[in-house]
Short mmCIF file of N, CA, C and O in Angstrom, two decimals:
data_model
loop_
_atom_site.label_atom_id
_atom_site.label_comp_id
_atom_site.label_asym_id
_atom_site.label_seq_id
_atom_site.Cartn_x
_atom_site.Cartn_y
_atom_site.Cartn_z
N UNK Q 880 -11.55 28.31 4.16
CA UNK Q 880 -10.37 27.49 4.37
C UNK Q 880 -10.61 26.42 5.45
O UNK Q 880 -10.08 25.34 5.35
N UNK Q 881 -11.41 26.78 6.44
CA UNK Q 881 -11.68 25.80 7.49
C UNK Q 881 -12.40 24.58 6.93
O UNK Q 881 -12.22 23.47 7.44
N UNK Q 882 -13.21 24.79 5.90
CA UNK Q 882 -13.91 23.66 5.30
C UNK Q 882 -12.93 22.69 4.65
O UNK Q 882 -13.13 21.46 4.72
N UNK Q 883 -11.88 23.21 4.03
CA UNK Q 883 -10.88 22.34 3.41
C UNK Q 883 -10.13 21.54 4.46
O UNK Q 883 -9.90 20.33 4.30
N UNK Q 884 -9.75 22.21 5.56
CA UNK Q 884 -9.08 21.48 6.64
C UNK Q 884 -10.01 20.43 7.25
O UNK Q 884 -9.60 19.31 7.52
N UNK Q 885 -11.28 20.81 7.44
CA UNK Q 885 -12.24 19.87 8.00
C UNK Q 885 -12.44 18.66 7.09
O UNK Q 885 -12.58 17.53 7.55
N UNK Q 886 -12.42 18.91 5.79
CA UNK Q 886 -12.56 17.82 4.83
C UNK Q 886 -11.37 16.86 4.93
O UNK Q 886 -11.53 15.64 4.90
N UNK Q 887 -10.17 17.41 5.07
CA UNK Q 887 -8.98 16.57 5.21
C UNK Q 887 -8.99 15.76 6.49
O UNK Q 887 -8.68 14.57 6.50
N UNK Q 888 -9.38 16.41 7.59
CA UNK Q 888 -9.44 15.70 8.87
C UNK Q 888 -10.52 14.62 8.84
O UNK Q 888 -10.33 13.52 9.35
N UNK Q 889 -11.66 14.93 8.23
CA UNK Q 889 -12.72 13.95 8.09
C UNK Q 889 -12.25 12.75 7.26
O UNK Q 889 -12.58 11.59 7.57
N UNK Q 890 -11.48 13.02 6.22
CA UNK Q 890 -10.93 11.93 5.40
C UNK Q 890 -10.00 11.04 6.19
O UNK Q 890 -10.02 9.81 6.05
N UNK Q 891 -9.16 11.65 7.04
CA UNK Q 891 -8.28 10.85 7.90
C UNK Q 891 -9.08 9.99 8.86
O UNK Q 891 -8.74 8.82 9.10
N UNK Q 892 -10.15 10.55 9.42
CA UNK Q 892 -10.99 9.78 10.34
C UNK Q 892 -11.64 8.60 9.62
O UNK Q 892 -11.69 7.48 10.16
N UNK Q 893 -12.10 8.83 8.40
CA UNK Q 893 -12.70 7.73 7.63
C UNK Q 893 -11.67 6.66 7.29
O UNK Q 893 -11.96 5.47 7.34
N UNK Q 894 -10.46 7.10 6.93
CA UNK Q 894 -9.40 6.15 6.62
C UNK Q 894 -9.03 5.31 7.84
O UNK Q 894 -8.82 4.10 7.74
N UNK Q 895 -8.99 5.95 8.99
CA UNK Q 895 -8.67 5.23 10.22
C UNK Q 895 -9.75 4.20 10.55
O UNK Q 895 -9.44 3.06 10.91
N UNK Q 896 -11.01 4.59 10.40
CA UNK Q 896 -12.10 3.66 10.68
C UNK Q 896 -12.07 2.47 9.71
O UNK Q 896 -12.26 1.32 10.12
N UNK Q 897 -11.83 2.74 8.44
CA UNK Q 897 -11.76 1.67 7.44
C UNK Q 897 -10.60 0.72 7.73
O UNK Q 897 -10.75 -0.50 7.66
N UNK Q 898 -9.46 1.27 8.09
CA UNK Q 898 -8.30 0.44 8.41
C UNK Q 898 -8.57 -0.41 9.66
O UNK Q 898 -8.22 -1.59 9.70
N UNK Q 899 -9.21 0.17 10.66
CA UNK Q 899 -9.52 -0.59 11.87
C UNK Q 899 -10.48 -1.73 11.60
O UNK Q 899 -10.32 -2.83 12.14
N UNK Q 900 -11.49 -1.49 10.77
CA UNK Q 900 -12.43 -2.57 10.43
C UNK Q 900 -11.72 -3.70 9.68
O UNK Q 900 -11.95 -4.88 9.96
N UNK Q 901 -10.84 -3.34 8.75
CA UNK Q 901 -10.10 -4.37 8.01
C UNK Q 901 -9.17 -5.14 8.94
O UNK Q 901 -9.07 -6.37 8.85
N UNK Q 902 -8.52 -4.45 9.85
CA UNK Q 902 -7.61 -5.11 10.79
C UNK Q 902 -8.38 -6.04 11.73
O UNK Q 902 -7.90 -7.13 12.06
N UNK Q 903 -9.58 -5.62 12.13
CA UNK Q 903 -10.39 -6.50 12.98
C UNK Q 903 -10.77 -7.78 12.26
O UNK Q 903 -10.79 -8.86 12.85
N UNK Q 904 -11.07 -7.67 10.96
CA UNK Q 904 -11.42 -8.89 10.20
C UNK Q 904 -10.22 -9.81 10.09
O UNK Q 904 -10.34 -11.03 10.19
N UNK Q 905 -9.04 -9.25 9.88
CA UNK Q 905 -7.84 -10.09 9.75
C UNK Q 905 -7.49 -10.72 11.09
O UNK Q 905 -7.12 -11.88 11.16
N UNK Q 906 -7.62 -9.95 12.17
CA UNK Q 906 -7.26 -10.49 13.48
C UNK Q 906 -8.25 -11.53 13.96
O UNK Q 906 -7.98 -12.24 14.92
N UNK Q 907 -9.39 -11.68 13.30
CA UNK Q 907 -10.37 -12.68 13.69
C UNK Q 907 -9.88 -14.10 13.52
O UNK Q 907 -10.47 -15.02 14.06
N UNK Q 908 -8.80 -14.31 12.79
CA UNK Q 908 -8.28 -15.67 12.60
C UNK Q 908 -7.79 -16.25 13.92
O UNK Q 908 -7.82 -17.45 14.12
N UNK Q 909 -7.42 -15.43 14.86
CA UNK Q 909 -6.96 -15.93 16.15
C UNK Q 909 -8.05 -16.74 16.85
O UNK Q 909 -7.79 -17.75 17.48
N UNK Q 910 -9.29 -16.29 16.73
CA UNK Q 910 -10.39 -17.02 17.37
C UNK Q 910 -10.59 -18.40 16.76
O UNK Q 910 -11.14 -19.28 17.39
N UNK Q 911 -10.14 -18.60 15.53
CA UNK Q 911 -10.30 -19.91 14.90
C UNK Q 911 -9.31 -20.93 15.43
O UNK Q 911 -9.56 -22.11 15.40
N UNK Q 912 -8.16 -20.48 15.92
CA UNK Q 912 -7.10 -21.42 16.23
C UNK Q 912 -6.76 -21.51 17.71
O UNK Q 912 -6.12 -22.45 18.13
N UNK Q 913 -7.18 -20.56 18.52
CA UNK Q 913 -6.81 -20.58 19.94
C UNK Q 913 -8.06 -20.81 20.77
O UNK Q 913 -8.99 -20.01 20.73
N UNK Q 914 -8.11 -21.90 21.54
CA UNK Q 914 -9.29 -22.17 22.35
C UNK Q 914 -9.33 -21.25 23.57
O UNK Q 914 -8.35 -20.62 23.92
N UNK Q 915 -10.49 -21.21 24.22
CA UNK Q 915 -10.61 -20.46 25.47
C UNK Q 915 -9.69 -21.07 26.51
O UNK Q 915 -9.39 -22.26 26.49
N UNK Q 916 -9.27 -20.26 27.47
CA UNK Q 916 -8.37 -20.72 28.51
C UNK Q 916 -8.93 -21.90 29.29
O UNK Q 916 -8.22 -22.83 29.64
N UNK Q 917 -10.20 -21.89 29.59
CA UNK Q 917 -10.80 -22.94 30.40
C UNK Q 917 -10.82 -24.30 29.71
O UNK Q 917 -10.97 -25.32 30.36
N UNK Q 918 -10.68 -24.33 28.38
CA UNK Q 918 -10.81 -25.60 27.67
C UNK Q 918 -9.46 -26.21 27.28
O UNK Q 918 -9.43 -27.26 26.67
N UNK Q 919 -8.36 -25.56 27.61
CA UNK Q 919 -7.05 -26.09 27.23
C UNK Q 919 -6.70 -27.33 28.07
O UNK Q 919 -6.81 -27.33 29.28
N UNK Q 920 -6.25 -28.35 27.39
CA UNK Q 920 -5.80 -29.56 28.09
C UNK Q 920 -4.38 -29.33 28.58
O UNK Q 920 -3.59 -28.65 27.95
N UNK Q 921 -4.05 -29.92 29.72
CA UNK Q 921 -2.73 -29.74 30.29
C UNK Q 921 -1.88 -30.96 29.97
O UNK Q 921 -2.12 -32.04 30.48
N UNK Q 922 -0.88 -30.81 29.11
CA UNK Q 922 0.08 -31.86 28.76
C UNK Q 922 -0.60 -33.20 28.48
O UNK Q 922 -0.31 -34.20 29.10
N UNK Q 923 -1.48 -33.26 27.56
CA UNK Q 923 -2.15 -34.50 27.20
C UNK Q 923 -1.24 -35.31 26.29
O UNK Q 923 -0.93 -34.88 25.19
N UNK Q 924 -0.80 -36.49 26.73
CA UNK Q 924 0.08 -37.30 25.88
C UNK Q 924 -0.67 -37.77 24.63
O UNK Q 924 -1.83 -38.16 24.70
N UNK Q 925 -0.01 -37.71 23.50
CA UNK Q 925 -0.57 -38.18 22.25
C UNK Q 925 -1.53 -37.20 21.60
O UNK Q 925 -2.08 -37.48 20.54
N UNK Q 926 -1.75 -36.05 22.21
CA UNK Q 926 -2.65 -35.05 21.62
C UNK Q 926 -1.92 -34.34 20.49
O UNK Q 926 -0.70 -34.21 20.51
N UNK Q 927 -2.64 -33.90 19.48
CA UNK Q 927 -1.99 -33.17 18.40
C UNK Q 927 -1.39 -31.86 18.92
O UNK Q 927 -1.84 -31.31 19.92
N UNK Q 928 -0.36 -31.38 18.23
CA UNK Q 928 0.36 -30.19 18.66
C UNK Q 928 -0.51 -28.94 18.62
O UNK Q 928 -0.37 -28.05 19.42
N UNK Q 929 -1.40 -28.84 17.66
CA UNK Q 929 -2.22 -27.63 17.55
C UNK Q 929 -3.65 -27.99 17.24
O UNK Q 929 -3.98 -29.10 16.85
N UNK Q 930 -4.51 -27.03 17.40
CA UNK Q 930 -5.92 -27.24 17.09
C UNK Q 930 -6.17 -26.96 15.62
O UNK Q 930 -5.59 -26.08 15.04
N UNK Q 931 -7.05 -27.72 15.04
CA UNK Q 931 -7.42 -27.51 13.65
C UNK Q 931 -8.33 -26.30 13.54
O UNK Q 931 -9.25 -26.15 14.34
N UNK Q 932 -8.11 -25.39 12.57
CA UNK Q 932 -8.99 -24.23 12.43
C UNK Q 932 -10.43 -24.62 12.16
O UNK Q 932 -11.33 -23.89 12.49
N UNK Q 933 -10.67 -25.78 11.56
CA UNK Q 933 -12.03 -26.20 11.25
C UNK Q 933 -12.74 -26.77 12.47
O UNK Q 933 -13.94 -26.77 12.54
N UNK Q 934 -12.00 -27.33 13.42
CA UNK Q 934 -12.61 -27.98 14.56
C UNK Q 934 -11.89 -27.53 15.84
O UNK Q 934 -10.95 -28.17 16.27
N UNK Q 935 -12.31 -26.41 16.43
CA UNK Q 935 -11.62 -25.92 17.62
C UNK Q 935 -11.86 -26.84 18.81
O UNK Q 935 -12.77 -27.66 18.81
N UNK Q 936 -11.04 -26.68 19.82
CA UNK Q 936 -11.18 -27.47 21.04
C UNK Q 936 -12.52 -27.18 21.70
O UNK Q 936 -13.10 -26.13 21.47
N UNK Q 937 -13.02 -28.11 22.49
CA UNK Q 937 -14.29 -27.87 23.17
C UNK Q 937 -14.22 -26.58 23.98
O UNK Q 937 -13.26 -26.35 24.70
N UNK Q 938 -15.22 -25.75 23.85
CA UNK Q 938 -15.22 -24.47 24.56
C UNK Q 938 -14.54 -23.36 23.77
O UNK Q 938 -14.59 -22.22 24.16
N UNK Q 939 -13.89 -23.72 22.66
CA UNK Q 939 -13.23 -22.70 21.85
C UNK Q 939 -14.25 -21.90 21.07
O UNK Q 939 -15.38 -22.32 20.86
N UNK Q 940 -13.85 -20.71 20.67
CA UNK Q 940 -14.75 -19.85 19.90
C UNK Q 940 -14.59 -20.14 18.42
O UNK Q 940 -13.51 -20.40 17.94
N UNK Q 941 -15.68 -20.08 17.70
CA UNK Q 941 -15.65 -20.28 16.26
C UNK Q 941 -16.19 -19.01 15.60
O UNK Q 941 -17.27 -18.55 15.94
N UNK Q 942 -15.41 -18.45 14.69
CA UNK Q 942 -15.86 -17.28 13.94
C UNK Q 942 -15.71 -17.59 12.46
O UNK Q 942 -14.94 -18.47 12.07
N UNK Q 943 -16.42 -16.90 11.61
CA UNK Q 943 -16.26 -17.13 10.18
C UNK Q 943 -14.84 -16.83 9.73
O UNK Q 943 -14.17 -15.98 10.29
N UNK Q 944 -14.40 -17.55 8.74
CA UNK Q 944 -13.06 -17.33 8.20
C UNK Q 944 -12.96 -15.93 7.63
O UNK Q 944 -13.83 -15.50 6.88
N UNK Q 945 -11.90 -15.19 7.99
CA UNK Q 945 -11.78 -13.83 7.48
C UNK Q 945 -11.47 -13.82 5.98
O UNK Q 945 -10.81 -14.71 5.47
N UNK Q 946 -11.97 -12.83 5.31
CA UNK Q 946 -11.72 -12.68 3.89
C UNK Q 946 -10.51 -11.77 3.72
O UNK Q 946 -10.64 -10.55 3.79
N UNK Q 947 -9.34 -12.37 3.56
CA UNK Q 947 -8.10 -11.61 3.50
C UNK Q 947 -8.04 -10.70 2.28
O UNK Q 947 -7.51 -9.60 2.35
N UNK Q 948 -8.58 -11.14 1.16
CA UNK Q 948 -8.52 -10.32 -0.05
C UNK Q 948 -9.32 -9.04 0.13
O UNK Q 948 -8.85 -7.94 -0.19
N UNK Q 949 -10.53 -9.15 0.67
CA UNK Q 949 -11.35 -7.95 0.89
C UNK Q 949 -10.71 -7.05 1.94
O UNK Q 949 -10.73 -5.82 1.80
N UNK Q 950 -10.12 -7.64 2.97
CA UNK Q 950 -9.45 -6.84 3.99
C UNK Q 950 -8.24 -6.11 3.40
O UNK Q 950 -8.00 -4.95 3.72
N UNK Q 951 -7.50 -6.78 2.52
CA UNK Q 951 -6.34 -6.14 1.89
C UNK Q 951 -6.78 -4.99 0.99
O UNK Q 951 -6.16 -3.93 0.97
N UNK Q 952 -7.88 -5.19 0.26
CA UNK Q 952 -8.41 -4.12 -0.59
C UNK Q 952 -8.84 -2.93 0.28
O UNK Q 952 -8.55 -1.78 -0.05
N UNK Q 953 -9.50 -3.20 1.40
CA UNK Q 953 -9.92 -2.13 2.29
C UNK Q 953 -8.72 -1.38 2.86
O UNK Q 953 -8.75 -0.16 3.02
N UNK Q 954 -7.65 -2.11 3.17
CA UNK Q 954 -6.44 -1.46 3.69
C UNK Q 954 -5.80 -0.56 2.65
O UNK Q 954 -5.33 0.54 2.96
N UNK Q 955 -5.78 -1.01 1.40
CA UNK Q 955 -5.23 -0.18 0.33
C UNK Q 955 -6.10 1.05 0.11
O UNK Q 955 -5.60 2.16 -0.07
N UNK Q 956 -7.43 0.87 0.17
CA UNK Q 956 -8.33 2.02 0.04
C UNK Q 956 -8.12 3.01 1.18
O UNK Q 956 -8.11 4.22 0.96
N UNK Q 957 -7.92 2.51 2.39
CA UNK Q 957 -7.68 3.38 3.53
C UNK Q 957 -6.37 4.14 3.36
O UNK Q 957 -6.30 5.34 3.67
N UNK Q 958 -5.36 3.47 2.84
CA UNK Q 958 -4.08 4.13 2.60
C UNK Q 958 -4.23 5.24 1.56
O UNK Q 958 -3.73 6.35 1.74
N UNK Q 959 -4.96 4.96 0.49
CA UNK Q 959 -5.17 5.97 -0.55
C UNK Q 959 -6.02 7.13 -0.03
O UNK Q 959 -5.76 8.29 -0.36
N UNK Q 960 -7.02 6.83 0.79
CA UNK Q 960 -7.86 7.88 1.37
C UNK Q 960 -7.04 8.77 2.30
O UNK Q 960 -7.19 10.00 2.28
N UNK Q 961 -6.16 8.17 3.08
CA UNK Q 961 -5.31 8.96 3.97
C UNK Q 961 -4.35 9.84 3.17
O UNK Q 961 -4.12 11.01 3.52
N UNK Q 962 -3.79 9.30 2.09
CA UNK Q 962 -2.88 10.09 1.25
C UNK Q 962 -3.62 11.25 0.60
O UNK Q 962 -3.11 12.38 0.54
N UNK Q 963 -4.84 11.00 0.11
CA UNK Q 963 -5.62 12.07 -0.50
C UNK Q 963 -6.00 13.13 0.53
O UNK Q 963 -5.98 14.33 0.25
N UNK Q 964 -6.33 12.70 1.73
CA UNK Q 964 -6.67 13.65 2.79
C UNK Q 964 -5.46 14.51 3.16
O UNK Q 964 -5.60 15.71 3.42
N UNK Q 965 -4.30 13.90 3.18
CA UNK Q 965 -3.07 14.67 3.43
C UNK Q 965 -2.83 15.70 2.34
O UNK Q 965 -2.41 16.83 2.62
N UNK Q 966 -3.11 15.34 1.10
CA UNK Q 966 -2.96 16.29 0.00
C UNK Q 966 -3.94 17.45 0.13
O UNK Q 966 -3.59 18.60 -0.17
N UNK Q 967 -5.16 17.16 0.59
CA UNK Q 967 -6.15 18.23 0.81
C UNK Q 967 -5.66 19.20 1.88
O UNK Q 967 -5.72 20.42 1.71
N UNK Q 968 -5.15 18.65 2.98
CA UNK Q 968 -4.66 19.51 4.07
C UNK Q 968 -3.47 20.34 3.60
O UNK Q 968 -3.37 21.54 3.88
N UNK Q 969 -2.55 19.72 2.85
CA UNK Q 969 -1.39 20.47 2.33
C UNK Q 969 -1.83 21.58 1.38
O UNK Q 969 -1.31 22.69 1.43
N UNK Q 970 -2.78 21.28 0.51
CA UNK Q 970 -3.27 22.29 -0.44
C UNK Q 970 -3.94 23.44 0.30
O UNK Q 970 -3.72 24.61 -0.04
N UNK Q 971 -4.73 23.13 1.31
CA UNK Q 971 -5.37 24.19 2.10
C UNK Q 971 -4.32 25.03 2.83
O UNK Q 971 -4.43 26.26 2.89
N UNK Q 972 -3.30 24.38 3.35
CA UNK Q 972 -2.21 25.10 4.02
C UNK Q 972 -1.48 26.00 3.04
O UNK Q 972 -1.15 27.16 3.37
N UNK Q 973 -1.22 25.51 1.85
CA UNK Q 973 -0.54 26.31 0.82
C UNK Q 973 -1.40 27.52 0.43
O UNK Q 973 -0.88 28.62 0.22
N UNK Q 974 -2.72 27.31 0.33
CA UNK Q 974 -3.60 28.42 -0.04
C UNK Q 974 -3.62 29.48 1.05
O UNK Q 974 -3.60 30.68 0.76
N UNK Q 975 -3.67 29.06 2.30
CA UNK Q 975 -3.65 30.03 3.40
C UNK Q 975 -2.32 30.78 3.40
O UNK Q 975 -2.28 32.00 3.57
N UNK Q 976 -1.22 30.05 3.17
CA UNK Q 976 0.09 30.70 3.10
C UNK Q 976 0.17 31.70 1.96
O UNK Q 976 0.69 32.81 2.13
N UNK Q 977 -0.36 31.34 0.80
CA UNK Q 977 -0.34 32.25 -0.35
C UNK Q 977 -1.22 33.48 -0.07
O UNK Q 977 -0.86 34.61 -0.43
N UNK Q 978 -2.35 33.28 0.58
CA UNK Q 978 -3.23 34.39 0.92
C UNK Q 978 -2.54 35.34 1.89
O UNK Q 978 -2.62 36.57 1.73
N UNK Q 979 -1.84 34.79 2.86
CA UNK Q 979 -1.12 35.64 3.82
C UNK Q 979 0.03 36.38 3.12
O UNK Q 979 0.32 37.52 3.46
N UNK Q 980 0.68 35.72 2.17
CA UNK Q 980 1.77 36.39 1.43
C UNK Q 980 1.22 37.56 0.63
O UNK Q 980 1.86 38.60 0.52
N UNK Q 981 0.04 37.42 0.04
CA UNK Q 981 -0.56 38.48 -0.76
C UNK Q 981 -0.97 39.65 0.13
O UNK Q 981 -0.78 40.81 -0.22
N UNK Q 982 -1.52 39.33 1.30
CA UNK Q 982 -1.97 40.38 2.21
C UNK Q 982 -0.80 41.11 2.85
O UNK Q 982 -0.94 42.26 3.25
N UNK Q 983 0.35 40.50 2.98
CA UNK Q 983 1.50 41.11 3.66
C UNK Q 983 2.24 42.09 2.82
O UNK Q 983 2.18 42.51 1.82
#
């Protein structure tokens, strides 16, 4: 029975890691649009309101554009993996309960 519980817990850990990796890819868009603090101009008249994602301000960080479709697929896979892991833990719990009922 411990193996079934361990399998469920391992599945949750894998789902969490997959979700975190997908979230990191999605959150990478911030680096495309927000320059480093040291490079921000202070009230420059006539300057555009925002920085272009293709051309960040001098000193700004540039990262590859995140692939939202792949990140969304990974998030759905993580959700399904977590649900399946929960089902494994519930089934193992039910089996232990049934075993205890038989022994009692």
